[in-house]
XYZ file of N, CA and C in Angstrom:
264
model
N 0.890 -1.304 -0.008
C -0.162 0.055 -0.128
C 0.986 1.099 0.030
N 1.867 1.354 0.596
C 2.858 2.327 0.698
C 3.874 2.570 -0.372
N 3.855 1.544 -1.366
C 4.843 1.560 -2.258
C 4.674 3.022 -3.312
N 3.463 3.526 -3.311
C 3.132 4.728 -3.996
C 3.580 5.778 -3.285
N 4.498 5.771 -2.197
C 5.087 7.153 -1.570
C 4.123 8.190 -1.541
N 3.014 7.897 -0.819
C 1.790 9.040 -0.382
C 2.677 10.066 0.434
N 2.622 11.232 0.177
C 1.596 11.931 -0.652
C 2.505 12.410 -2.150
N 3.535 11.689 -2.463
C 4.344 12.093 -3.542
C 3.953 10.988 -4.865
N 2.648 11.082 -5.320
C 2.198 10.250 -6.191
C 2.312 10.669 -7.545
N 1.597 10.056 -8.486
C 1.462 10.338 -9.770
C 0.262 11.534 -9.916
N -0.621 11.407 -8.975
C -1.725 12.353 -9.109
C -1.447 13.502 -8.308
N -2.604 14.250 -8.196
C -2.540 15.444 -6.850
C -2.768 14.713 -5.573
N -2.406 15.714 -4.427
C -2.350 15.233 -3.165
C -3.974 14.682 -2.918
N -5.038 15.337 -3.189
C -6.348 14.673 -2.789
C -6.383 13.327 -3.470
N -5.924 13.154 -4.766
C -6.501 12.066 -5.579
C -5.473 10.782 -4.722
N -4.156 11.121 -4.344
C -3.542 10.180 -3.647
C -4.109 10.010 -2.286
N -4.615 10.769 -1.716
C -5.080 10.478 -0.246
C -6.533 9.510 -0.416
N -7.120 10.091 -1.408
C -8.611 9.223 -1.648
C -8.052 7.793 -2.037
N -7.117 7.523 -2.808
C -6.784 5.899 -2.975
C -6.128 5.042 -1.609
N -5.404 6.011 -0.742
C -4.967 5.562 0.306
C -6.259 5.385 1.065
N -7.156 6.033 1.371
C -8.529 5.872 2.313
C -9.286 4.580 1.468
N -9.177 4.395 0.201
C -9.997 3.424 -0.477
C -9.122 2.059 0.009
N -7.782 1.966 -0.118
C -7.069 0.569 0.158
C -7.568 0.563 1.788
N -7.144 1.481 2.672
C -7.656 1.178 4.079
C -8.892 0.809 4.264
N -10.039 1.362 3.644
C -11.413 1.039 3.909
C -11.826 -0.333 3.613
N -11.214 -0.550 2.399
C -11.527 -2.408 1.856
C -10.661 -3.175 2.904
N -9.358 -2.778 3.278
C -8.721 -3.825 4.282
C -9.518 -3.923 5.450
N -9.890 -2.775 6.082
C -10.731 -2.781 7.078
C -11.973 -3.377 7.074
N -12.588 -3.490 5.966
C -14.005 -4.137 5.725
C -13.774 -5.640 5.723
N -12.651 -6.271 5.149
C -12.216 -7.419 4.920
C -11.689 -7.944 6.160
N -11.021 -7.412 7.044
C -10.361 -7.658 8.274
C -11.934 -8.002 9.187
N -12.795 -7.024 9.315
C -14.134 -6.930 10.125
C -14.632 -8.396 9.475
N -15.029 -8.747 8.374
C -15.347 -10.109 8.051
C -14.675 -11.321 8.468
N -13.485 -11.066 8.361
C -12.512 -12.452 8.647
C -12.497 -12.427 10.317
N -12.597 -11.407 10.999
C -12.687 -11.494 12.537
C -14.035 -12.206 12.660
N -15.244 -11.660 12.123
C -16.327 -12.554 12.421
C -16.333 -14.081 12.060
N -15.932 -14.256 10.959
C -15.807 -15.686 10.590
C -14.972 -16.414 11.243
N -13.753 -15.876 12.013
C -12.875 -16.689 12.476
C -12.804 -16.562 14.002
N -14.077 -15.832 14.521
C -13.931 -15.538 16.063
C -12.851 -14.653 16.517
N -12.337 -13.931 15.734
C -11.112 -13.023 16.268
C -10.174 -12.975 15.131
N -9.175 -12.277 15.547
C -7.970 -12.363 14.453
C -6.615 -12.522 15.041
N -5.657 -13.076 14.434
C -4.331 -12.889 14.760
C -3.400 -12.411 13.837
N -1.943 -12.391 14.227
C -1.015 -11.974 12.926
C -1.100 -12.695 11.824
N -1.237 -14.163 11.974
C -1.152 -14.742 10.519
C -2.354 -14.537 9.805
N -3.548 -14.204 10.329
C -4.671 -14.170 9.474
C -4.473 -12.482 8.591
N -4.101 -11.302 9.581
C -4.172 -10.218 9.054
C -2.858 -10.359 7.929
N -1.664 -10.803 8.006
C -1.094 -10.910 7.175
C -1.444 -11.555 5.786
N -2.000 -12.848 6.204
C -2.443 -13.425 4.917
C -3.620 -12.595 4.309
N -4.513 -11.742 4.889
C -5.591 -10.951 4.373
C -4.602 -9.837 3.392
N -3.630 -9.199 3.964
C -2.944 -8.279 3.378
C -2.267 -8.866 1.978
N -1.551 -9.731 2.263
C -0.871 -10.537 1.219
C -2.067 -10.960 -0.168
N -2.988 -11.443 0.412
C -3.967 -11.699 -0.664
C -4.526 -10.287 -1.334
N -4.896 -9.523 -0.556
C -5.553 -8.175 -1.054
C -4.557 -7.516 -1.967
N -3.311 -7.582 -1.709
C -2.288 -7.088 -2.433
C -2.175 -7.775 -3.985
N -2.117 -9.115 -3.882
C -2.122 -9.877 -5.085
C -3.220 -9.891 -5.938
N -4.463 -9.472 -5.575
C -5.583 -9.558 -6.202
C -5.819 -8.285 -6.647
N -5.898 -7.104 -5.493
C -6.368 -5.637 -6.113
C -5.031 -4.852 -6.587
N -4.164 -4.885 -5.888
C -3.024 -4.009 -6.254
C -2.432 -4.204 -7.769
N -2.520 -5.702 -7.857
C -1.887 -6.136 -9.240
C -2.905 -5.917 -10.413
N -4.251 -5.542 -10.160
C -5.261 -5.303 -11.002
C -5.455 -3.602 -11.149
N -4.853 -3.135 -12.013
C -4.910 -1.712 -12.199
C -6.199 -1.332 -12.282
N -6.914 -1.856 -13.104
C -8.459 -1.403 -13.281
C -9.360 -1.691 -12.179
N -9.265 -2.375 -11.341
C -9.992 -2.619 -10.335
C -10.032 -1.295 -9.163
N -8.908 -0.792 -8.778
C -8.837 0.342 -7.934
C -9.273 1.881 -8.843
N -8.870 1.963 -10.208
C -9.174 2.853 -10.788
C -10.824 2.757 -11.148
N -11.505 1.705 -11.032
C -12.864 1.883 -11.346
C -13.432 2.233 -9.448
N -12.954 1.753 -8.708
C -13.681 2.154 -7.457
C -13.554 3.631 -7.564
N -12.512 4.033 -7.800
C -12.093 5.595 -7.682
C -13.229 6.228 -8.431
N -13.458 5.871 -9.802
C -14.225 6.450 -10.729
C -15.845 6.440 -10.259
N -16.016 5.194 -9.646
C -17.371 5.117 -9.092
C -17.581 6.298 -7.980
N -16.776 6.430 -7.148
C -16.689 7.321 -6.070
C -16.924 8.837 -6.680
N -16.096 9.107 -7.727
C -15.967 10.528 -8.184
C -17.331 10.536 -8.925
N -17.903 9.581 -9.746
C -19.192 9.702 -10.554
C -20.196 10.227 -9.142
N -20.240 9.523 -8.224
C -21.336 9.811 -7.355
C -20.870 11.134 -6.442
N -19.834 11.645 -6.675
C -19.480 12.772 -5.747
C -18.989 12.687 -4.481
N -18.641 11.439 -4.208
C -18.010 10.878 -3.033
C -16.724 11.217 -2.756
N -16.056 12.046 -3.425
C -14.399 12.125 -3.205
C -14.204 13.311 -2.673
N -14.882 13.872 -1.588
C -14.707 14.873 -0.814
C -13.784 14.671 0.725
N -13.384 15.345 1.339
C -12.886 15.103 2.446
C -13.622 14.627 3.572
N -14.895 14.985 3.485
C -15.954 14.727 4.411
C -16.324 13.292 4.264
N -16.406 12.830 3.104
C -16.787 11.511 2.627
C -15.516 10.429 2.869
N -14.414 10.935 2.794
C -13.146 10.256 3.265
C -13.041 10.015 4.738
N -13.607 11.083 5.378
C -13.602 10.916 6.710
C -14.539 9.952 7.362
N -15.795 9.716 6.534
C -16.824 8.667 6.936
C -16.115 7.401 6.601
N -15.503 7.343 5.567
C -14.966 6.085 5.037
C -13.855 5.631 6.276
N -13.143 6.367 6.627
C -11.935 6.069 7.823
C -12.753 5.800 9.017
N -13.733 6.548 9.375
C -14.183 6.263 10.838
C -15.444 5.139 10.941
N -15.927 4.679 9.845
C -16.733 3.671 9.879
C -16.215 2.261 9.482
């Protein structure tokens, strides 16, 4: 996730921040699901999730760009919406 050197990415700072929040929210969502399924979390499960997430999502450039475009089309790319994604 930090291989993109936030905040010195290819886009402007807000777009880079939005991508960071998307990564965070998706990992958090999956961790919540895994914690419920396994009735808790441990280091191995967290590492496995992050490794699997990176293989599937980060290696598919269209997936994250599509998530970003959907947020942008629906006007959810403001700081206030990013705060909601982080806090929930």
